[in-house]
Coordinates of C-alpha atoms in Angstrom, one line a residue:
X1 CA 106.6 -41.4 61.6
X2 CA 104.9 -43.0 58.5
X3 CA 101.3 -43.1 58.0
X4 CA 101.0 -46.1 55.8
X5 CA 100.8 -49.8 57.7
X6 CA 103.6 -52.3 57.5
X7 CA 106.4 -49.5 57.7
X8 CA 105.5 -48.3 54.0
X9 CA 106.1 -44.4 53.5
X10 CA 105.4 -42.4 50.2
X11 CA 108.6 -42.9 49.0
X12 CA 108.2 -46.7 48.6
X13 CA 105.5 -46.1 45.5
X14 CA 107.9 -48.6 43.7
X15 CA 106.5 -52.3 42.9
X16 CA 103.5 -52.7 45.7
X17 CA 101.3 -49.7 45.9
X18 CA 98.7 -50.0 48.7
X19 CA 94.7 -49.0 46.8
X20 CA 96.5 -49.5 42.7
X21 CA 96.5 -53.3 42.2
X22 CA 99.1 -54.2 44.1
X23 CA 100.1 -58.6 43.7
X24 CA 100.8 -59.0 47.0
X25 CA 99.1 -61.9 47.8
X26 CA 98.2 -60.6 51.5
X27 CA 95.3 -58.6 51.3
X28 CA 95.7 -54.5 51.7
X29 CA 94.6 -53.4 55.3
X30 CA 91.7 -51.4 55.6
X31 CA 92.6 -48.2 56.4
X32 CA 92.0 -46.6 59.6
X33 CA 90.2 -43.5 60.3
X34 CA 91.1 -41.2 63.4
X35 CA 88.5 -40.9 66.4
X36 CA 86.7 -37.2 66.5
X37 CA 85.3 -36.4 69.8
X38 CA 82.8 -34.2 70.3
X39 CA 83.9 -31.1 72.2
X40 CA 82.4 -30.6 75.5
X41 CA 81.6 -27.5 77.7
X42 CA 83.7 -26.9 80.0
X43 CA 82.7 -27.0 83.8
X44 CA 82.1 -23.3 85.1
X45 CA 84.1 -22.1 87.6
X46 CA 82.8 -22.2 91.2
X47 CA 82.5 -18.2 91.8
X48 CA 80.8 -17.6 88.2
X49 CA 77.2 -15.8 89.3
X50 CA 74.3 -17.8 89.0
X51 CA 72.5 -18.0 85.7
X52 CA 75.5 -17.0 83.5
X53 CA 76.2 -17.8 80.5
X54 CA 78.5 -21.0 80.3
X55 CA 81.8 -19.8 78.6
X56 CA 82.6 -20.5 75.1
X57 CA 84.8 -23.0 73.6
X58 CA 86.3 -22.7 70.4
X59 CA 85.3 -26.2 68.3
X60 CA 88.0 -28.2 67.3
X61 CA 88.5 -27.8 62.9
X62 CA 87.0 -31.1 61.3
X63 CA 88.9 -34.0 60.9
X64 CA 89.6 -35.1 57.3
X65 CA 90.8 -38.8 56.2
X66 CA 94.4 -38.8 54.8
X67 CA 94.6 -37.9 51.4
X68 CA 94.9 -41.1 49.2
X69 CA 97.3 -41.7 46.3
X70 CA 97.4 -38.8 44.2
X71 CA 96.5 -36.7 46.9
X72 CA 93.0 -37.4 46.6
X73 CA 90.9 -36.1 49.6
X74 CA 87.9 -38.2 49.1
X75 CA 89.5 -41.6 48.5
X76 CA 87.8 -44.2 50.2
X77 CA 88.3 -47.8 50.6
X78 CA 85.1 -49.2 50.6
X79 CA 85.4 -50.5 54.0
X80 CA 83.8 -49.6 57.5
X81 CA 84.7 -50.0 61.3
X82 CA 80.7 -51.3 61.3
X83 CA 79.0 -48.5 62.6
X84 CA 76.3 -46.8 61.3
X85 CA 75.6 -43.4 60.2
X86 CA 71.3 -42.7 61.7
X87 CA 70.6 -45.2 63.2
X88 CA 67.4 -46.9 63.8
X89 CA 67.5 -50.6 62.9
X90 CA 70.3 -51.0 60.8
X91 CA 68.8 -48.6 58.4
X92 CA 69.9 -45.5 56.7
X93 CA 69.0 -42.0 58.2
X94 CA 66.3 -40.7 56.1
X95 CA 65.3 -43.7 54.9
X96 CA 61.7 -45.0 54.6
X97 CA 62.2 -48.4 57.1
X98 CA 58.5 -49.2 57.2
X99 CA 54.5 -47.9 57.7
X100 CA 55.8 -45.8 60.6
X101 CA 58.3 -43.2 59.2
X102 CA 57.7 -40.5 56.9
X103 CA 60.3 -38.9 54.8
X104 CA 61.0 -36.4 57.7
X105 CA 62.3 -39.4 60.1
X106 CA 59.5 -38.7 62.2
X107 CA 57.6 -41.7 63.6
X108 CA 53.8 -41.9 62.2
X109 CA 50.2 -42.5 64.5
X110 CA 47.5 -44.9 63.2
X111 CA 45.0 -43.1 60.4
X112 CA 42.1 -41.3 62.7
X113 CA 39.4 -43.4 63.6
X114 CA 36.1 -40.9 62.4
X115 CA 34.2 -43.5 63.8
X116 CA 35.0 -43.3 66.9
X117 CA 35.0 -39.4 67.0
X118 CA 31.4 -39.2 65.6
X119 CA 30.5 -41.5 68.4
X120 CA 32.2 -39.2 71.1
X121 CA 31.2 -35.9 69.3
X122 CA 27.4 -37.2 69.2
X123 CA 27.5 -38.3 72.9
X124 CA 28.7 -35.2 74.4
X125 CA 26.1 -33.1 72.4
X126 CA 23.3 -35.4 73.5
X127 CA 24.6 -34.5 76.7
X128 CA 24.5 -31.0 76.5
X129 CA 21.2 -30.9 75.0
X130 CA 19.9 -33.1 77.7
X131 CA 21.3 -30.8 80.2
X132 CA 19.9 -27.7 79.1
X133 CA 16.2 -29.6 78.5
X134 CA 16.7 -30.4 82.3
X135 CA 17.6 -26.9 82.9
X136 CA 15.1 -25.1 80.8
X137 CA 12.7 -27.3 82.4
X138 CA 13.3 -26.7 86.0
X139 CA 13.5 -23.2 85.6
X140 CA 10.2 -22.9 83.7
X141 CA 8.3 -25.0 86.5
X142 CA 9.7 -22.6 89.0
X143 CA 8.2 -19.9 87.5
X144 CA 4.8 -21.0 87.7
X145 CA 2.4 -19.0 89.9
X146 CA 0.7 -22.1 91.6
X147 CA -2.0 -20.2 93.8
X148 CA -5.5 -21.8 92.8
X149 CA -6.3 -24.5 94.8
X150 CA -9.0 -26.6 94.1
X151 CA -9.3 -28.8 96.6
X152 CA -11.1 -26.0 98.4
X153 CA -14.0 -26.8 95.6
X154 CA -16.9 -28.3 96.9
X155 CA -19.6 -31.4 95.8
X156 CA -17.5 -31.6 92.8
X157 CA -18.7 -33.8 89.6
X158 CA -16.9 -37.2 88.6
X159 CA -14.4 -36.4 86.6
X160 CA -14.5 -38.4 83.0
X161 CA -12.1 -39.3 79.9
X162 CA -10.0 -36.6 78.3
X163 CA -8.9 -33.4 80.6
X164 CA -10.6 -30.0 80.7
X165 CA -8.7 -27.1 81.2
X166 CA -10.9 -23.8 82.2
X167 CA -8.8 -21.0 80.8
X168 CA -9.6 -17.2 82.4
X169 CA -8.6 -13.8 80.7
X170 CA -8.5 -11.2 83.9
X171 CA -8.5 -8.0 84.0
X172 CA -6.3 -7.6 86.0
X173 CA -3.8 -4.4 85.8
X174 CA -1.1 -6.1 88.3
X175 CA 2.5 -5.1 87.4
X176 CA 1.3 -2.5 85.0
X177 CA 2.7 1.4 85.1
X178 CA 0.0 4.0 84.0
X179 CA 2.2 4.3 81.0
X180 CA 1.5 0.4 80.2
X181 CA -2.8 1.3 80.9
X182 CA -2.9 4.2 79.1
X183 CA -1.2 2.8 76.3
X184 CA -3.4 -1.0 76.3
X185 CA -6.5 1.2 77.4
X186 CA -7.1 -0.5 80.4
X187 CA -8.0 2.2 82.6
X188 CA -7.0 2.2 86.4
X189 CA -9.6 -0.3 87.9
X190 CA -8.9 -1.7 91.5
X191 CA -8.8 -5.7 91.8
X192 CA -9.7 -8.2 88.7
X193 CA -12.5 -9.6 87.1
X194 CA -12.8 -12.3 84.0
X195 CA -13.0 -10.5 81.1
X196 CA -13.1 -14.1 78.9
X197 CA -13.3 -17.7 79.8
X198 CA -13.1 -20.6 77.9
X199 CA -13.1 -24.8 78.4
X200 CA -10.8 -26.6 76.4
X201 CA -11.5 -30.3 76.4
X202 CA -8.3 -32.4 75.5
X203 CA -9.2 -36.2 74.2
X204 CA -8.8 -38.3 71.8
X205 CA -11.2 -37.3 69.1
X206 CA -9.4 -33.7 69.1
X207 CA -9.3 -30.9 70.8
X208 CA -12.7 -28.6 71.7
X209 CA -12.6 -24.7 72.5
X210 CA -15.8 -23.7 74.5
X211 CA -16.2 -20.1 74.9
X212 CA -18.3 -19.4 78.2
X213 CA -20.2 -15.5 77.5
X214 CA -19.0 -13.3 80.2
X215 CA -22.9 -12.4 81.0
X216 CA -23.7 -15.9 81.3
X217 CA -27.3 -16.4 83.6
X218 CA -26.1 -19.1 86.2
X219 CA -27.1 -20.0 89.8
X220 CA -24.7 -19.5 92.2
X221 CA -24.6 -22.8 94.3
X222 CA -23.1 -23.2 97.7
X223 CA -19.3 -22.5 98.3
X224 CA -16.9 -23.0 100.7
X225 CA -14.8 -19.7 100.9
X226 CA -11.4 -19.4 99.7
X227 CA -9.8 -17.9 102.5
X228 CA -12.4 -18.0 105.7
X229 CA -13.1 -21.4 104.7
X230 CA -16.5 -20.6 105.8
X231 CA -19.3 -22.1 104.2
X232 CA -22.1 -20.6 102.6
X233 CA -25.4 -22.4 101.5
X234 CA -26.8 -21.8 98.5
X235 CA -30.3 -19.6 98.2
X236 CA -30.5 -19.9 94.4
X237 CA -29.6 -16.4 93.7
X238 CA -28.7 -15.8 89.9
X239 CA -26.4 -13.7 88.5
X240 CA -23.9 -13.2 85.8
X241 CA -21.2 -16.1 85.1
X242 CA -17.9 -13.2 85.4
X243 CA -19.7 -11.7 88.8
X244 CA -18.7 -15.2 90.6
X245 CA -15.3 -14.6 89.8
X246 CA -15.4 -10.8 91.5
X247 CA -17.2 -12.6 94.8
X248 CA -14.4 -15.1 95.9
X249 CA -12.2 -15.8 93.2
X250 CA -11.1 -18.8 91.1
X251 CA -12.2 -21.0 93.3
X252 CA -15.8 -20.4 93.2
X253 CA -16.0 -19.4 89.3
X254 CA -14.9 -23.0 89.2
X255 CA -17.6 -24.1 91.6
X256 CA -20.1 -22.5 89.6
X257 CA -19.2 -23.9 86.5
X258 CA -19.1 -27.5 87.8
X259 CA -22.2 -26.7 89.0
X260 CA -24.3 -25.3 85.9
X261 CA -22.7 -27.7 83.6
X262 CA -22.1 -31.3 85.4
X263 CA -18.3 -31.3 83.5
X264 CA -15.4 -31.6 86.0
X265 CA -12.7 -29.3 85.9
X266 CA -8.9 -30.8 86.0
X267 CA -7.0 -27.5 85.9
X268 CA -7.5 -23.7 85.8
X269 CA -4.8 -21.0 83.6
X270 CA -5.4 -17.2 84.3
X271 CA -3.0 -14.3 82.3
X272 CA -3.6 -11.0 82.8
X273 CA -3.8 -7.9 80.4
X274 CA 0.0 -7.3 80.6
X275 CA 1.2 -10.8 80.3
X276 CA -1.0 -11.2 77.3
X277 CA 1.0 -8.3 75.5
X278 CA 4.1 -9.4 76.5
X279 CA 3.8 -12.9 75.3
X280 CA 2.4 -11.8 71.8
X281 CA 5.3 -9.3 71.2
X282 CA 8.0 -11.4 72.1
X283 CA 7.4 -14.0 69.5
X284 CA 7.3 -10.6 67.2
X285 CA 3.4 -10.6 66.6
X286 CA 0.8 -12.5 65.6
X287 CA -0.3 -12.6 62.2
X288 CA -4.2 -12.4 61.6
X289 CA -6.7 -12.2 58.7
X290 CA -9.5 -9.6 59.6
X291 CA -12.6 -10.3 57.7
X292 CA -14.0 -7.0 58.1
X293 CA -13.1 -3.6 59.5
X294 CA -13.9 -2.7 62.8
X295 CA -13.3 0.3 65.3
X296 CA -13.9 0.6 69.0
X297 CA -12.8 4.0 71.2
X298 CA -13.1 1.8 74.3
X299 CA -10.8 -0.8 73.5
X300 CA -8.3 1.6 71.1
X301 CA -9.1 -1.4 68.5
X302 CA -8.7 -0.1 64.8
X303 CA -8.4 -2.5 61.8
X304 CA -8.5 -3.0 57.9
X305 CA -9.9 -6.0 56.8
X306 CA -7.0 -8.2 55.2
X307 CA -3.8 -10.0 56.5
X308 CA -1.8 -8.1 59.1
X309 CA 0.7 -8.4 62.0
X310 CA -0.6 -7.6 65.8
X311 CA 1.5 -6.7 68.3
X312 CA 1.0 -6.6 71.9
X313 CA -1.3 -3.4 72.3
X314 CA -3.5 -4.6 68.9
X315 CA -3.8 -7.9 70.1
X316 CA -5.4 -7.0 73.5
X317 CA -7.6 -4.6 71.8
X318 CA -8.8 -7.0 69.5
X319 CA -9.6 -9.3 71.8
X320 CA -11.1 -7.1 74.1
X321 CA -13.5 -5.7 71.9
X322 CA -17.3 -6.1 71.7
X323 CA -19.3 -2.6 71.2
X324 CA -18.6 -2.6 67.7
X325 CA -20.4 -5.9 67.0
X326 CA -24.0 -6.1 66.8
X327 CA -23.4 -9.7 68.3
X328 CA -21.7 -7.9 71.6
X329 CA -19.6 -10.7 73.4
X330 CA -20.1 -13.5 71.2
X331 CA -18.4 -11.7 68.2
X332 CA -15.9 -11.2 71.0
X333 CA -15.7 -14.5 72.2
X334 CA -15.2 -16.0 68.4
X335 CA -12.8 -13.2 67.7
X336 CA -10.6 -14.5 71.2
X337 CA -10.9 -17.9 69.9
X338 CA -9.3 -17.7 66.9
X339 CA -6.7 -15.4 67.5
X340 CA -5.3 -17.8 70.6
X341 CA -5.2 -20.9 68.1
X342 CA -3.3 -18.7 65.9
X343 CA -1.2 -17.5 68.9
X344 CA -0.6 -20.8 70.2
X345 CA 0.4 -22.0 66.3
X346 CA 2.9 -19.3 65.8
X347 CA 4.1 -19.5 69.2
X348 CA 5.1 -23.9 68.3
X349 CA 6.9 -23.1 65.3
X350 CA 10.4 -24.5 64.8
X351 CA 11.5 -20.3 64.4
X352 CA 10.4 -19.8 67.7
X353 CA 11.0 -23.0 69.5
X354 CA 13.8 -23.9 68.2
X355 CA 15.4 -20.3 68.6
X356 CA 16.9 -19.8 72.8
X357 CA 16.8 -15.7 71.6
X358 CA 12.5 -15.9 71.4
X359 CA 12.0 -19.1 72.9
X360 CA 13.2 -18.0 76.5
X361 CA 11.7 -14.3 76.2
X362 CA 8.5 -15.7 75.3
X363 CA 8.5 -18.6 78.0
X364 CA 9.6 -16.1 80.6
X365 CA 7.1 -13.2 79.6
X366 CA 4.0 -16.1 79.9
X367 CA 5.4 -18.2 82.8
X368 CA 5.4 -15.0 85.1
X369 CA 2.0 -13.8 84.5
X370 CA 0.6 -17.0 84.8
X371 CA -1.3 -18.3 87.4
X372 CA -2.6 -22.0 87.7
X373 CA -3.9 -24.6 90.4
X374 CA -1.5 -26.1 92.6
X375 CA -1.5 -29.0 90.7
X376 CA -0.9 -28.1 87.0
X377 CA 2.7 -29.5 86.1
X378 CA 4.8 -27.7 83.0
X379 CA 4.0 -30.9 81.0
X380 CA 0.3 -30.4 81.8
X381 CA 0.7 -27.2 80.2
X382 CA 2.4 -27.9 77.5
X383 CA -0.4 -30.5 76.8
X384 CA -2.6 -27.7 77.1
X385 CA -0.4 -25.2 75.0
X386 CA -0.4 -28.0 72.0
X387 CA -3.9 -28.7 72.2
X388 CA -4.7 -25.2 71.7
X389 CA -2.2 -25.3 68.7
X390 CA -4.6 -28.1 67.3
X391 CA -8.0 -26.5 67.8
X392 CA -8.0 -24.6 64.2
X393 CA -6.8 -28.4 62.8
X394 CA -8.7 -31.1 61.1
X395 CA -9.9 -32.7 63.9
X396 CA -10.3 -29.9 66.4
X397 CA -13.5 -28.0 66.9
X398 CA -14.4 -24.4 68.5
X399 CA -17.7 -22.8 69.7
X400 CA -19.7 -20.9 71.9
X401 CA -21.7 -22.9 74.7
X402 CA -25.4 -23.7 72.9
X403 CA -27.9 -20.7 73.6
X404 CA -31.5 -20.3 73.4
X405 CA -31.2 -16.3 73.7
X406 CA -30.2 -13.0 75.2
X407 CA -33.1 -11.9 77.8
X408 CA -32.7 -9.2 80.0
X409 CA -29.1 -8.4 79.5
X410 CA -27.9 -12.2 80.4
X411 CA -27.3 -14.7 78.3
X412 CA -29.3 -18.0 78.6
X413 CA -28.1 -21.4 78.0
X414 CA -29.9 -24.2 76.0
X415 CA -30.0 -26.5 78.8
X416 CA -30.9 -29.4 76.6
X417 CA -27.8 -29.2 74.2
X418 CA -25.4 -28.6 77.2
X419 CA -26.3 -31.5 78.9
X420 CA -25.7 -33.2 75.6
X421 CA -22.5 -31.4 74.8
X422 CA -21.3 -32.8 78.3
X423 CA -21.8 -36.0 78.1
X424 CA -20.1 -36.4 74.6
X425 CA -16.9 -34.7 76.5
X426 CA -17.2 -36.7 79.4
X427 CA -17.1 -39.8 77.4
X428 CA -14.8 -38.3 75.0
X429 CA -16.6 -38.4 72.2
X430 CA -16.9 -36.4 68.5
X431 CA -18.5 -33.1 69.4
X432 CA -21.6 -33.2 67.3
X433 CA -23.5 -30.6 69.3
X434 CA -23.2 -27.2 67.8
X435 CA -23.2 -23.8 69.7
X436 CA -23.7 -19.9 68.6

């Protein structure tokens, strides 16, 4: 059978020749290129096992187009049955048809929006910070030891601008192994007393740190008791300003300040001898320039004069101490003034706040030996905490309560200039009055 159209064979190569010119004036007839099918696999057999292998079929060999004259494998006509090699919109395979192929084929996205990505990115870290501030928050406020309540105070003063906070170091050895006292020099006493006390007055012309002398000579007025609720009159009866405390607690060491001074009290902080360690060594110590050297066997203090880091134990020995200062407790109570305003400013720096690995040590070593009135919220005591911070700054101002002298082992107030120092904190004014 011959492979050339119109009945031509090979042997006809004489006058018309099919692809060399020929002058036929019919045109030549494309030629025709045989159909390859794809092999297929072939069906299994109904008893092969499940999850065999399908068998193998040996492809079919390529199919080549007939040699053209000369016996010329690759000949080719120039013509096409139409279809097209790739596809893809009637263009080539591995052409570039537009913006949305690379030279892979592959189908490109848009460019990334960055935009919109730091938009989403920002959002969901606000979100995360604002859910661990909620967190941090409520588990700080949970903490708080809320078990002063001063409603039980009695004939109370009107309150006036500003908020005063009446801040109480204890003695108290609660929580503490004979390791911890021996260590901080404690000793092994039963129950609590105030071993400091201070009124910090929070308005708008700054912040003022009052120091109240432990041996303070104040009347004891009447009280209604803190857990008989029975009331006792007052006979006039003096004693020392820390004795109140050992008689019924916070509550009446409130009433008798109210009482001696006029000033209302909004809220009342106590820590403790341990809590006070703990706090100053997990912010890493406190650093602390020491005028002079001092040594006291009673408190285990024992300093150079000159710059230096306290930790927990030095701290609470150097606030503690008083027999090696011919002032007695006022040196002490200047000496536990300054080192809280430079506890509170270490304690608000960004290392430490901004740190989870001190912040929450130091928030959780404070919070639990804490104890405040029922009605101090966390962001009353961070007002507190800040205000603190700001006593040692420009506009803040600390001192001892005015005195006209030491008589008989008490310390006397200078009526006149506490009445005066009042009324400038009630009405929140500068503090002009100047104490001891």
């Amino acid at each position: 059978m011959s492979d050339w159209p119109d009945g031509r064979t090979d042997d006809n190569r004489s006058g018309n020749r099919y692809g060399q010119g020929s002058d036929n004036d019919r045109p030549e007839s494309a030629r025709v290129m045989r159909h390859v099918q794809r092999p297929s696999v072939p069906p299994q057999p109904r008893n092969a096992p499940r999850g065999a292998a399908p068998r193998q079929h040996r492809p079919e060999p390529p199919q080549h187009a007939p040699a053209g004259p000369g016996g010329d494998a690759t000949y080719d006509s120039g013509y096409n049955t139409g279809q097209v090699y790739g596809g893809g919109n009637g263009r080539r395979a591995g052409g570039n048809g537009g913006g949305g192929r690379n030279d892979g084929g592959h189908v490109q996205g848009p460019p990334p929006d960055w935009r919109r990505r730091i938009k989403i990115g920002s959002l969901a870290l606000m979100v995360v910070v604002l859910a661990v501030s909620i967190g941090t928050y409520f588990w700080a406020d949970s903490k708080l030891k809320r078990e002063v309540d001063l409603s039980k105070v009695i004939e109370r003063p009107e309150g006036g601008d500003g908020t005063n906070y009446l801040i109480v170091g204890s003695d108290s050895r609660e929580g503490m192994t004979a390791e911890d006292k021996k260590k901080l020099h404690t000793g092994s006493v039963d129950g609590k007393r105030t071993d400091s006390m201070m009124i910090l007055h929070d308005g708008s012309n700054g912040p003022t740190l009052i120091s109240l002398p432990r041996d303070s000579k104040v009347e004891v007025p009447s009280f209604k008791g803190s857990e008989s609720g029975k009331l006792y009159p007052g006979r006039g009866s003096v004693t020392k300003l820390n004795a109140t405390y050992a008689m019924d607690g916070p509550e009446l060491l409130v009433r008798t300040i109210e009482f001696n001074t006029g000033l209302h009290i909004d809220h009342y902080v106590e820590i403790g001898f341990g809590g006070f360690a703990k706090i100053v060594d997990a912010i890493g110590g406190v650093e602390l320039d020491i005028p002079k050297a001092f040594k006291d066997k009673k408190s285990g203090a024992d300093f150079q004069a000159g710059k230096q880091t306290l930790n927990g134990e030095e701290a609470l020995a150097f606030v503690r101490t008083r027999y090696a200062f011919a002032e007695a407790d006022l040196a002490r109570t200047k000496n536990q003034q300054k080192f809280l305003a430079a506890l509170a400013s270490q304690a608000a720096t960004p290392s430490t706040i901004l740190n989870p690995f001190k912040l929450y040590p130091t928030m959780g070593a404070g919070l639990d030996t804490l104890i405040v009135d029922k009605d101090m919220s966390l962001w009353s005591l961070s007002q507190m905490f800040f205000a603190m911070k700001d006593v040692t700054g420009g506009d803040g101002t600390s001192m001892n309560i005015p005195i006209s002298g030491i008589v008989g082992g008490y310390v006397v107030w200078d009526k006149a200039k506490v009445k005066q120092l009042v009324e400038q904190l009630k009405n929140d004014e500068k503090v002009t009055v100047t104490g001891n």
